[in-house]
XYZ file of C-alpha atoms in Angstrom:
653
model
C 113.941 75.268 74.699
C 112.205 77.158 77.498
C 113.587 80.625 78.238
C 113.022 82.284 81.620
C 113.762 86.029 81.666
C 114.359 87.418 85.157
C 114.440 91.070 86.143
C 118.002 90.923 87.430
C 120.908 88.440 87.713
C 120.311 87.645 91.410
C 116.776 86.459 90.658
C 118.021 84.474 87.651
C 120.544 82.656 89.854
C 117.845 81.852 92.421
C 115.554 80.479 89.695
C 118.321 78.376 88.164
C 119.205 76.957 91.593
C 115.604 75.775 92.046
C 115.483 73.873 88.735
C 115.843 70.061 88.860
C 118.893 70.074 86.553
C 122.120 71.766 87.721
C 122.765 74.964 85.799
C 125.868 75.787 83.745
C 126.868 79.438 83.406
C 127.044 80.819 79.891
C 127.664 84.308 78.564
C 124.633 86.300 79.722
C 122.521 83.337 80.837
C 122.406 80.071 82.791
C 121.601 76.764 81.105
C 119.896 73.902 82.983
C 118.947 71.066 80.638
C 116.241 72.288 78.276
C 115.757 75.532 80.243
C 117.806 78.703 79.894
C 117.560 81.469 82.481
C 118.635 84.938 81.423
C 118.017 88.381 82.854
C 117.502 92.069 82.376
C 119.577 94.660 84.214
C 116.710 96.782 85.404
C 115.341 98.597 82.359
C 117.201 97.545 79.209
C 115.100 99.993 77.210
C 114.146 103.609 77.749
C 111.791 106.085 76.183
C 113.353 107.600 73.072
C 114.474 111.239 73.469
C 112.514 113.985 71.724
C 115.063 114.305 68.912
C 114.440 110.666 67.934
C 110.973 111.759 66.811
C 112.130 114.914 65.021
C 115.691 116.316 64.764
C 114.421 119.826 65.427
C 113.728 118.850 69.059
C 117.491 118.723 69.611
C 117.116 122.463 70.126
C 114.899 123.614 72.964
C 112.163 126.018 71.878
C 108.995 127.059 73.658
C 107.178 127.063 70.319
C 107.671 123.275 69.995
C 105.878 122.483 73.247
C 104.141 120.263 74.011
C 106.147 117.493 72.350
C 103.744 114.560 71.885
C 104.955 111.453 70.004
C 102.462 110.102 67.495
C 103.992 106.635 67.739
C 106.021 105.842 70.841
C 109.558 104.503 70.517
C 111.853 102.681 72.913
C 115.621 102.571 72.481
C 118.240 100.375 74.180
C 120.182 101.909 76.992
C 123.856 102.037 75.921
C 125.080 99.771 78.729
C 122.318 97.244 77.956
C 123.094 96.499 74.312
C 125.123 93.387 75.118
C 122.378 91.792 77.203
C 119.743 92.650 74.599
C 121.878 90.801 72.034
C 121.994 87.756 74.351
C 118.214 87.773 74.734
C 117.689 88.196 70.987
C 119.754 85.045 70.286
C 118.012 83.044 73.016
C 114.557 84.035 71.773
C 115.400 82.655 68.337
C 115.974 79.234 69.963
C 113.057 79.394 72.395
C 109.783 77.509 72.012
C 108.261 79.114 75.133
C 109.143 82.031 77.380
C 108.555 82.713 81.072
C 108.335 86.345 82.229
C 110.063 86.524 85.645
C 110.015 90.226 86.376
C 109.472 91.417 89.918
C 105.843 91.067 91.042
C 104.882 94.700 90.617
C 103.821 97.183 87.967
C 107.348 98.177 87.003
C 108.591 94.593 87.018
C 105.825 93.647 84.610
C 106.862 96.456 82.280
C 110.609 96.051 82.116
C 110.630 92.379 81.011
C 107.576 92.525 78.772
C 108.718 95.648 76.931
C 111.965 93.849 76.013
C 110.079 90.773 74.767
C 107.753 92.986 72.712
C 110.690 95.023 71.389
C 112.469 91.854 70.265
C 109.327 90.569 68.561
C 108.439 87.542 70.715
C 104.964 86.304 69.771
C 105.043 82.757 71.145
C 103.692 81.301 74.418
C 104.388 83.516 77.416
C 103.911 82.526 81.049
C 104.343 84.575 84.232
C 106.522 83.583 87.199
C 105.968 85.480 90.447
C 108.804 85.119 92.977
C 108.297 86.769 96.372
C 111.513 85.604 98.048
C 114.720 84.036 96.790
C 115.136 80.966 98.998
C 115.057 77.732 97.031
C 111.793 76.227 98.394
C 109.887 79.460 97.693
C 111.244 79.689 94.137
C 110.472 76.002 93.500
C 106.872 76.539 94.611
C 106.572 79.557 92.323
C 107.933 77.552 89.367
C 105.267 74.932 90.005
C 102.442 77.454 89.617
C 103.219 79.448 86.478
C 100.399 81.614 85.143
C 99.414 82.918 81.726
C 101.081 86.295 81.264
C 97.905 87.536 79.551
C 96.389 87.824 83.004
C 98.845 90.631 83.752
C 98.202 92.752 80.661
C 96.312 95.403 82.662
C 99.370 95.724 84.923
C 101.561 96.201 81.844
C 99.133 98.749 80.391
C 99.245 100.771 83.609
C 103.051 100.673 83.746
C 103.351 101.666 80.087
C 100.894 104.536 80.593
C 102.883 105.680 83.630
C 106.125 105.601 81.648
C 104.689 107.615 78.764
C 102.900 110.062 81.031
C 106.042 110.699 83.073
C 107.927 111.396 79.840
C 105.269 113.818 78.583
C 105.037 115.638 81.898
C 108.742 115.769 82.701
C 110.116 116.545 79.234
C 107.639 119.298 78.419
C 107.480 121.092 81.763
C 111.217 120.830 82.368
C 111.954 122.302 78.952
C 109.388 125.056 79.477
C 110.639 126.130 82.906
C 114.312 125.808 81.966
C 113.704 128.042 78.935
C 111.823 130.707 80.884
C 114.539 130.396 83.516
C 117.093 131.477 80.936
C 114.905 134.436 80.047
C 114.843 135.319 83.763
C 118.640 135.044 84.015
C 118.863 131.578 85.639
C 121.473 129.436 83.869
C 120.628 125.925 84.942
C 118.173 123.094 84.666
C 114.765 123.603 86.279
C 113.417 120.100 86.500
C 109.682 119.555 86.945
C 108.120 116.161 87.620
C 104.711 114.868 88.486
C 105.919 113.389 91.817
C 109.137 115.199 92.754
C 107.601 118.662 92.395
C 104.647 118.082 94.762
C 107.084 116.554 97.266
C 109.225 119.679 96.984
C 106.034 121.707 97.435
C 105.343 119.923 100.735
C 108.767 120.900 102.051
C 108.531 124.502 100.811
C 105.151 124.983 102.501
C 106.386 123.429 105.745
C 109.474 125.662 105.729
C 107.251 128.693 105.295
C 104.955 127.643 108.112
C 108.018 127.470 110.337
C 109.376 130.818 109.126
C 106.023 132.566 109.574
C 105.352 131.005 112.956
C 105.007 133.474 115.796
C 105.227 131.770 119.192
C 103.006 132.832 122.032
C 102.927 131.836 125.700
C 100.290 129.723 127.408
C 99.864 128.803 131.058
C 98.899 125.300 132.212
C 98.017 124.824 135.889
C 98.503 121.543 137.742
C 97.616 120.345 141.210
C 98.999 117.505 143.270
C 96.157 115.660 144.993
C 96.006 113.286 147.941
C 93.366 110.543 147.635
C 92.679 107.488 149.796
C 95.135 105.238 147.958
C 97.958 107.696 147.312
C 98.826 110.803 145.332
C 98.426 111.943 141.733
C 98.763 115.015 139.524
C 95.793 116.581 137.699
C 95.568 119.473 135.226
C 93.106 122.340 135.213
C 90.495 122.393 132.426
C 89.517 126.076 132.134
C 86.068 126.719 130.675
C 85.247 128.850 127.649
C 84.876 131.988 129.756
C 88.666 132.086 129.971
C 90.976 133.389 127.201
C 91.802 130.152 125.340
C 93.340 129.274 121.977
C 91.902 126.708 119.564
C 93.560 123.874 121.514
C 92.052 124.999 124.821
C 95.302 126.449 126.176
C 95.081 129.392 128.592
C 96.560 132.574 127.116
C 96.434 134.817 130.220
C 98.338 133.727 133.342
C 96.290 135.822 135.767
C 93.245 133.502 136.096
C 95.557 130.526 136.645
C 97.674 132.403 139.174
C 94.608 133.561 141.117
C 93.251 130.016 141.230
C 96.631 128.547 142.190
C 96.818 130.868 145.191
C 93.483 129.548 146.518
C 94.047 125.831 145.851
C 96.547 124.545 148.472
C 94.685 122.718 151.242
C 91.362 122.845 149.388
C 89.051 119.841 149.415
C 87.394 118.381 146.335
C 85.863 115.170 145.035
C 86.252 112.721 142.191
C 83.222 113.690 140.104
C 83.657 111.400 137.075
C 85.655 108.193 136.780
C 86.039 106.402 133.443
C 87.967 103.147 133.396
C 88.302 100.522 130.703
C 90.379 97.526 129.826
C 92.026 97.932 126.426
C 93.600 95.346 124.113
C 96.065 96.434 121.435
C 97.293 94.039 118.754
C 100.942 93.984 117.718
C 102.054 96.354 114.948
C 101.748 94.669 111.571
C 104.783 93.409 109.654
C 106.537 96.095 107.654
C 105.951 97.528 104.231
C 109.032 99.252 102.844
C 107.764 102.744 103.672
C 106.781 101.761 107.215
C 110.274 100.322 107.703
C 111.851 103.493 106.306
C 109.904 105.569 108.808
C 110.898 103.428 111.798
C 114.535 103.076 110.706
C 114.868 106.847 110.293
C 113.506 107.393 113.804
C 115.490 104.658 115.528
C 118.788 104.676 113.628
C 118.821 107.963 111.694
C 118.964 106.161 108.348
C 117.915 107.939 105.165
C 115.106 106.445 103.117
C 117.550 105.545 100.346
C 119.903 103.841 102.784
C 117.053 101.687 104.082
C 116.103 100.684 100.533
C 119.713 99.869 99.629
C 120.194 97.779 102.777
C 116.942 95.915 102.171
C 117.994 95.171 98.602
C 121.244 93.727 99.957
C 119.378 91.604 102.514
C 117.117 90.353 99.714
C 119.526 89.869 96.823
C 123.008 89.292 98.237
C 122.190 87.651 101.573
C 118.745 86.229 100.662
C 117.604 86.786 104.251
C 114.322 88.616 103.610
C 111.482 88.502 101.138
C 110.899 91.011 98.335
C 111.484 94.410 99.957
C 109.768 96.926 97.642
C 106.364 96.069 99.021
C 103.492 98.367 99.909
C 101.672 95.607 101.823
C 101.709 94.934 105.582
C 99.960 91.553 105.448
C 101.164 87.980 104.900
C 99.651 85.061 102.959
C 97.642 82.632 105.075
C 99.743 79.731 103.762
C 102.855 81.235 105.379
C 101.346 80.862 108.859
C 101.883 77.097 108.999
C 105.563 77.507 108.020
C 106.300 80.439 110.317
C 107.640 78.454 113.278
C 110.221 76.685 111.138
C 111.062 79.759 109.049
C 111.589 82.075 112.011
C 113.478 79.530 114.108
C 115.867 78.955 111.205
C 116.248 82.639 110.362
C 116.867 83.780 113.963
C 119.018 80.947 115.347
C 122.321 82.878 115.387
C 121.108 85.899 117.377
C 120.529 85.590 121.123
C 117.802 88.225 121.347
C 115.879 86.923 118.343
C 116.244 83.334 119.599
C 114.767 84.372 122.941
C 111.842 85.986 121.151
C 111.304 82.835 119.048
C 111.255 80.729 122.217
C 108.645 83.011 123.766
C 106.371 82.955 120.707
C 103.124 81.003 120.523
C 103.060 79.800 116.919
C 99.534 78.555 117.322
C 98.387 82.165 117.620
C 96.985 83.771 114.482
C 96.910 87.577 114.213
C 95.073 89.691 111.643
C 98.348 89.954 109.677
C 97.602 86.649 107.918
C 95.055 87.781 105.373
C 95.042 86.684 101.720
C 92.378 89.269 100.884
C 94.854 92.063 101.691
C 97.854 90.565 99.896
C 98.277 91.661 96.286
C 101.362 91.292 94.115
C 103.511 91.594 97.245
C 103.263 90.626 100.870
C 104.878 92.263 103.869
C 108.618 92.083 104.487
C 109.562 88.919 106.379
C 112.597 86.694 107.009
C 113.098 84.185 104.200
C 114.097 81.393 106.588
C 117.756 81.358 105.652
C 119.893 81.477 108.845
C 121.067 85.028 109.495
C 124.507 85.365 111.048
C 124.150 88.944 112.187
C 127.815 89.120 113.188
C 128.705 88.853 109.485
C 126.314 91.611 108.440
C 126.975 95.328 108.520
C 125.486 97.238 111.440
C 122.689 98.648 109.280
C 121.915 95.235 107.778
C 121.738 93.643 111.225
C 119.559 96.424 112.619
C 117.056 96.252 109.774
C 116.926 92.461 109.816
C 116.112 92.558 113.545
C 113.293 95.039 112.923
C 111.808 92.932 110.123
C 112.059 89.693 112.141
C 110.699 91.394 115.272
C 107.541 92.640 113.609
C 106.762 89.173 112.237
C 107.558 87.487 115.561
C 105.286 89.952 117.347
C 102.319 88.384 115.535
C 102.781 85.315 117.757
C 102.586 87.227 121.029
C 99.440 88.142 122.982
C 97.914 91.611 122.651
C 99.096 94.376 124.935
C 96.418 94.684 127.631
C 96.148 97.876 129.652
C 93.789 99.336 132.228
C 93.129 102.972 131.272
C 91.785 105.559 133.691
C 90.466 109.064 133.143
C 89.472 110.929 136.304
C 87.728 114.308 136.519
C 87.975 116.094 139.876
C 85.890 119.074 141.016
C 87.720 121.514 143.309
C 86.580 125.066 144.087
C 83.967 124.685 141.317
C 86.724 124.044 138.746
C 87.539 120.844 136.846
C 90.877 119.039 136.968
C 91.737 115.990 134.848
C 94.142 113.111 135.454
C 94.924 110.231 133.106
C 96.771 107.018 133.807
C 97.456 103.562 132.446
C 98.441 100.262 134.019
C 99.885 97.422 131.973
C 98.069 94.180 132.779
C 99.561 91.928 130.082
C 102.678 93.221 128.270
C 102.121 90.827 125.354
C 104.218 91.931 122.377
C 105.331 95.207 123.971
C 108.698 93.991 125.407
C 109.852 93.173 121.862
C 109.595 96.892 121.094
C 110.302 98.742 124.342
C 110.168 98.320 128.107
C 109.266 101.986 128.607
C 105.747 103.302 129.164
C 105.389 107.087 129.149
C 101.869 107.132 130.612
C 101.855 107.286 134.448
C 99.918 104.903 136.642
C 97.298 106.251 139.029
C 96.442 104.995 142.508
C 93.208 103.058 142.936
C 90.321 105.487 142.601
C 86.619 105.384 143.510
C 83.810 107.522 142.167
C 82.904 110.344 144.592
C 85.908 109.933 146.878
C 87.497 112.969 148.513
C 90.632 114.653 147.207
C 92.817 117.199 148.986
C 95.135 119.658 147.220
C 98.741 119.288 148.341
C 100.161 121.918 146.041
C 99.570 123.822 142.805
C 101.704 125.559 140.210
C 101.279 127.564 137.037
C 103.782 126.752 134.304
C 104.804 129.166 131.585
C 105.141 127.445 128.251
C 105.413 128.603 124.662
C 103.879 127.246 121.487
C 106.328 125.606 119.112
C 106.471 125.743 115.322
C 105.930 122.622 113.230
C 108.977 120.389 112.998
C 110.878 120.563 109.698
C 110.571 117.477 107.560
C 113.126 114.711 107.892
C 113.373 111.397 106.044
C 110.877 109.684 108.342
C 108.258 112.425 108.376
C 108.556 113.143 104.644
C 108.116 109.466 103.752
C 105.133 109.358 106.108
C 103.696 112.487 104.483
C 104.071 110.895 101.056
C 102.281 107.772 102.330
C 99.449 109.752 103.938
C 99.109 112.561 101.458
C 95.379 112.989 102.111
C 96.286 114.836 105.311
C 97.698 117.671 103.221
C 94.608 118.137 101.052
C 91.813 120.561 101.954
C 89.070 119.483 99.532
C 86.897 116.966 101.466
C 85.909 115.007 98.340
C 89.500 114.699 97.142
C 90.636 113.851 100.686
C 88.174 110.935 100.815
C 89.405 109.698 97.448
C 93.076 109.950 98.365
C 92.652 107.895 101.522
C 92.115 104.906 99.236
C 95.347 105.429 97.275
C 98.988 104.844 98.140
C 99.862 108.540 98.180
C 102.782 110.216 96.430
C 105.190 107.863 94.712
C 105.492 104.158 95.409
C 107.390 101.999 97.882
C 110.151 101.624 95.308
C 110.444 105.299 94.355
C 109.995 107.419 97.497
C 113.602 107.172 98.626
C 114.795 107.980 95.115
C 112.533 111.027 94.918
C 114.110 112.497 98.058
C 117.622 111.779 96.779
C 116.793 113.302 93.379
C 115.622 116.525 95.023
C 118.824 116.615 97.073
C 121.016 115.914 94.025
C 119.331 118.615 91.965
C 119.828 121.125 94.737
C 116.139 121.699 95.499
C 116.470 120.197 98.996
C 119.354 120.414 101.443
C 120.090 118.472 104.612
C 120.578 120.391 107.838
C 121.545 117.711 110.371
C 118.555 115.354 110.144
C 116.195 117.999 108.745
C 115.275 118.350 105.069
C 114.876 121.980 103.965
C 114.021 123.510 100.595
C 116.819 125.537 99.008
C 116.409 128.993 97.490
C 116.108 127.442 94.051
C 113.513 125.029 95.377
C 111.449 127.901 96.778
C 111.718 129.851 93.527
C 110.698 126.875 91.400
C 107.570 126.236 93.470
C 106.616 129.923 93.421
C 106.965 130.120 89.646
C 104.823 127.052 88.918
C 101.024 126.978 88.736
C 99.728 125.785 92.139
C 98.309 122.635 90.550
C 101.820 121.475 89.614
C 103.128 121.638 93.180
C 100.090 120.349 95.053
C 99.649 116.641 95.824
C 96.132 116.235 94.430
C 97.128 115.812 90.793
C 99.751 113.111 91.164
C 97.895 111.173 93.857
C 94.775 111.049 91.692
C 97.062 110.076 88.822
C 98.216 107.049 90.825
C 94.605 106.168 91.535
C 93.818 106.148 87.818
C 96.866 103.976 87.146
C 95.681 101.554 89.816
C 92.311 101.402 88.097
C 94.055 100.567 84.815
C 96.205 97.919 86.539
C 93.086 96.295 87.981
C 91.428 96.168 84.565
C 88.750 98.706 85.436
C 89.850 101.466 83.042
C 91.650 101.944 79.719
C 95.008 103.688 79.389
C 94.273 106.101 76.531
C 91.679 108.263 78.349
C 94.227 108.714 81.138
C 96.873 109.935 78.676
C 94.349 112.200 76.908
C 93.380 113.829 80.210
C 97.058 114.329 81.028
C 97.659 116.095 77.715
C 94.791 118.481 78.398
C 96.272 119.309 81.813
C 99.734 119.648 80.310
C 98.649 122.224 77.725
C 96.987 124.235 80.466
C 100.126 124.189 82.614
C 102.371 125.179 79.705
C 100.106 128.130 79.048
C 100.977 129.479 82.494
C 104.768 129.472 82.052
C 105.932 133.027 82.772
C 109.512 134.322 82.747
C 108.394 137.396 84.678
C 106.877 135.325 87.446
C 109.990 133.165 87.666
C 112.220 136.256 87.773
C 110.207 137.606 90.721
C 110.376 134.209 92.453
C 114.160 134.017 92.043
C 114.618 137.519 93.462
C 112.337 136.775 96.401
C 114.204 133.532 97.123
C 117.557 135.343 97.206
C 116.155 137.764 99.770
C 114.540 135.065 101.920
C 115.867 132.897 104.719
C 115.960 129.655 102.750
C 119.341 127.892 102.588
C 121.343 127.846 99.390
C 122.210 124.533 97.779
C 125.683 123.167 98.564
C 128.423 124.327 96.204
C 128.860 120.771 94.954
C 125.271 120.858 93.733
C 124.954 124.412 92.403
C 125.779 124.564 88.729
C 126.467 120.841 88.716
C 125.917 118.910 85.529
C 123.021 116.729 86.537
C 121.148 113.962 84.795
C 117.443 114.812 84.883
C 115.472 111.580 84.647
C 112.685 112.078 82.155
C 113.405 115.760 82.507
C 115.679 116.356 79.543
C 119.290 115.373 80.267
C 122.193 117.447 81.590
C 122.341 121.071 82.634
C 125.083 123.030 80.933
C 125.751 126.572 79.728
C 123.867 127.087 76.515
C 121.867 129.665 74.591
C 118.158 129.287 74.009
C 118.786 127.675 70.634
C 121.060 124.930 71.917
C 119.811 121.364 72.321
C 120.130 118.808 75.061
C 121.373 115.224 75.280
C 118.972 112.351 75.521
C 117.027 111.566 78.662
C 117.736 108.371 80.563
C 115.400 106.604 82.899
C 116.124 104.094 85.635
C 113.647 101.447 86.736
C 111.370 102.685 89.460
C 112.349 106.339 89.299
C 109.716 109.046 89.470
C 109.813 112.552 88.128
């Protein structure tokens, strides 16, 4: 008997439906002839809690840290025991097994760790399913691979799991214990991803709080030229009082010039014009979709992930959503006309876009070299009746379909002009743009914020019709929201000062993964370290105090982003896992050595006196599950222990 083990029931059903023999449902699996298809429920196993290694760890003591298992143990999650029993029985009957976890690092781990735990040593193949429609699954079943090829991916996922446990358990225990000494009765959770994300928000909040606005004074002129009128802006030279952005800080020079300008004659000194072609935005990765959906529809990152999972699993309308890739396999290009026509047939707008597409066109999105375990989000080809979907489901499906359809439209072609006028020995600049070929642009917007300019000729005369000095004020940075925080996590190199580290981080995926970023934000909200103020995300008083009490290295993005880079190197077979864990332990001991109750006490007092918001009452003092961080927060003395830690698939500390 061949046993196929899927990551979740929805994938198991899709696999069974693609088999040549109709499947019969059994308890915990589907049977189709000589093939049985069963499933995991996310992670069936979790890292054993500290007390499983030594009963003394039931009590939290600083003297026991760091806790480092000599031989790692996994234990069944309580709600997973029944399914583990089903898999154990099926493995006893099996002659071969197919690993059908999701095509990513975590998917490789959660099925393989169960097979290893249950002692399977027979033939093991790997099935990679990108979308759940029957033809796609049938093709995947026809090209099974040897699971041995994916051992580096498993090694990286296992190292990540163990490292998260080491980091989260030890630092959370340390800071919670010194928190008690400082008079804080609650869990202080520290994680290798969540804490740097919190640090980003704390530092942004402080930039805003410390910001002191100042006025600046732009001067514009309205000019008459041969072909019409336009507006140009004064470019003061360095002899004037300017800030770093070239803004005038003293109104008097502008006012004196404005008084002399009306009726003055000048000339077009420099004219730069070029025709520009802009390709359509690429199809979405999950994070890119989360950013756009937050801006357009105000959806949280978690809501976008949940809706995409529904579109993928329940409705089977899109391909695998937890993807960090924005490219599509070359083989999908030939099927795109049929797939998109089928997927979009029930929506008038999408149908119109399909009819306007040139499916013979091939954009840079079709690139096998840039497709890894995942490809970009795309319609599966199953007809989407948007009237039967929720509003959020329909909106996100339209975005996903639109970005793929845009690949079959011409580039946006514009004629860009930059004109530099000389008037009264001063320079004035005007910029304009004319759309020549809208291409893909109407699928996204019909608005163009850049003005057009009349036809201009080098050296032509210009007469000043009027001039005015405006009084403006600098503005503080915007607080983070879901869109900007996800984008910051994606592009973390922007928040790093060290040039060498910045160059390195540009090659990584940033903080967290496509699957975990939404969960990280929600975890920080649940634990009361972040609060929502309308659409803004702000750090709470506790969040500020936690960041202030930690060594800077624990709240900066460099450590965890470089961590992800090392894990990628392991996943690609270019590095071993043990040196990564050894380096982590060295860092961990150094961080634990800097735990200070006095410093935390000062940070808590400063936070209470600051302007940061307090966490909502529903969150403060709440009994919270701290993933990989040590269980629930409850009133206890320093000698009391804590319940076991639980970990969900894809979560990050």
